[in-house]
PDB file of C-alpha atoms in Angstrom:
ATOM      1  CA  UNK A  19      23.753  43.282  17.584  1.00 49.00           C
ATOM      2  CA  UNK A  20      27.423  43.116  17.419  1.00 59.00           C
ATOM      3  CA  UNK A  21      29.538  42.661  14.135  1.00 63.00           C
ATOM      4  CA  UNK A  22      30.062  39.401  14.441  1.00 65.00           C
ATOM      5  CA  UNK A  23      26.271  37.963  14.858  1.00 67.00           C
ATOM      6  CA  UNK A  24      25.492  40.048  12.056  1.00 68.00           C
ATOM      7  CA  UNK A  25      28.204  38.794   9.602  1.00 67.00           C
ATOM      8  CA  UNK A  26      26.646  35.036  10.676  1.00 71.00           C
ATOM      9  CA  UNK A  27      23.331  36.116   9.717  1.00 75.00           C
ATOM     10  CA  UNK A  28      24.307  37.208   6.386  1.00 85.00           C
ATOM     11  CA  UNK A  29      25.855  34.119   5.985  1.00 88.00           C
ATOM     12  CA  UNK A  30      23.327  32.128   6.914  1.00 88.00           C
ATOM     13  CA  UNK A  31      20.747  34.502   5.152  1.00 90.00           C
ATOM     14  CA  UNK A  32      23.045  33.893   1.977  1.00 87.00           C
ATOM     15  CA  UNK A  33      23.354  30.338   2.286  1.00 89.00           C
ATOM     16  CA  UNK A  34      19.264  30.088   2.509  1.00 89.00           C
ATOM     17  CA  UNK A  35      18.599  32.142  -0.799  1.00 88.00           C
ATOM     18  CA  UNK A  36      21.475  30.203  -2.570  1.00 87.00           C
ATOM     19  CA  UNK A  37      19.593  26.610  -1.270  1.00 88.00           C
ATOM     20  CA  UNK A  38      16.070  28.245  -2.379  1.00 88.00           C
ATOM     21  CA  UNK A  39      17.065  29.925  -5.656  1.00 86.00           C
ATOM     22  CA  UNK A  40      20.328  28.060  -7.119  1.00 84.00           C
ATOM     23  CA  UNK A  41      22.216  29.882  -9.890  1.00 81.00           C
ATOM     24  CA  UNK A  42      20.474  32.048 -12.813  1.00 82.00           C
ATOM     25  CA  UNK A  43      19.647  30.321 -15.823  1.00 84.00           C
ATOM     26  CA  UNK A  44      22.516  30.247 -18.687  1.00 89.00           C
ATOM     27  CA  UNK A  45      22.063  32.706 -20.861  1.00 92.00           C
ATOM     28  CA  UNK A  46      20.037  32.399 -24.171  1.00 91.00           C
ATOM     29  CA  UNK A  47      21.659  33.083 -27.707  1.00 91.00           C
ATOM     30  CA  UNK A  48      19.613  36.019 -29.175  1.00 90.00           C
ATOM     31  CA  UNK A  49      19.840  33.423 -32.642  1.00 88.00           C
ATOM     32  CA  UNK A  50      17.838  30.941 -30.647  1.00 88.00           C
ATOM     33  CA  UNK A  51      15.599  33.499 -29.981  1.00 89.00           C
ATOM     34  CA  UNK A  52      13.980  33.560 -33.198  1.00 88.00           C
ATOM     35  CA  UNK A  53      12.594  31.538 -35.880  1.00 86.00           C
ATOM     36  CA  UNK A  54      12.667  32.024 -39.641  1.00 85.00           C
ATOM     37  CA  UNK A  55      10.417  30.498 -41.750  1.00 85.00           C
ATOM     38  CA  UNK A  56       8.258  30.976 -44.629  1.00 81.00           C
ATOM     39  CA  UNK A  57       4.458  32.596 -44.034  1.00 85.00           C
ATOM     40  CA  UNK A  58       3.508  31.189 -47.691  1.00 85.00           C
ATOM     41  CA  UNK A  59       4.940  28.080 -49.892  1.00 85.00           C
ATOM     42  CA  UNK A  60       6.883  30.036 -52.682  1.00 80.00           C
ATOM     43  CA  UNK A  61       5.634  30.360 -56.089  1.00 81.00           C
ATOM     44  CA  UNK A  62       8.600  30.746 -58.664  1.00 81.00           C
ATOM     45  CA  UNK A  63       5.897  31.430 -61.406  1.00 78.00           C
ATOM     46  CA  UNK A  64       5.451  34.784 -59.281  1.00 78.00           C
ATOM     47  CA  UNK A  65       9.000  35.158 -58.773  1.00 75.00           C
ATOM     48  CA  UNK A  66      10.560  34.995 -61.994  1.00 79.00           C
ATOM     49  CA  UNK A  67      10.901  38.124 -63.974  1.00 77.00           C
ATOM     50  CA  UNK A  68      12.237  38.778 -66.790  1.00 76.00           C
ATOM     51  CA  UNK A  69      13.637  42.297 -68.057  1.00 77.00           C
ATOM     52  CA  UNK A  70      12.751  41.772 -71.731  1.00 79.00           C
ATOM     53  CA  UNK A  71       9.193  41.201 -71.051  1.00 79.00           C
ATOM     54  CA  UNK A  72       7.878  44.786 -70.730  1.00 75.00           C
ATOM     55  CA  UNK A  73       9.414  45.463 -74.085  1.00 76.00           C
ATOM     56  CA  UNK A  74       7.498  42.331 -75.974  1.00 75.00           C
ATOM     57  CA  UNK A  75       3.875  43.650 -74.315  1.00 74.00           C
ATOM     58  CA  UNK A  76       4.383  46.901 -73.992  1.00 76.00           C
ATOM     59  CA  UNK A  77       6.500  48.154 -77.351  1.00 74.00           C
ATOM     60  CA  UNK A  78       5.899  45.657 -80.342  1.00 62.00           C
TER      61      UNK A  78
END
């Protein structure tokens, strides 16, 4: 094959696989990636703490 037929067929090659398979995808945001949300509703009961409270229990 000469240089020319060859250069057509990779043309025509690429102009197939561009038809078939378009353009990648856009790119995805690694933020939309994940999700954040709680495992458990939050109890504040269990939450709160208080820095005087050892010293009531533990020292009077």
């Amino acid at each position: 094959m000469d240089e020319a037929t060859s250069q057509q067929g990779s043309e025509a090659e690429g102009a197939a696989r561009r038809a078939r398979f378009g353009t990648l995808p856009e790119p995805v945001r690694v933020e939309d990636m994940v999700e954040e949300r709680a495992a458990s509703v939050p109890d504040p009961a269990r939450t709160a703490y208080n820095q005087d409270e050892w010293l009531v229990r533990y020292c009077l």
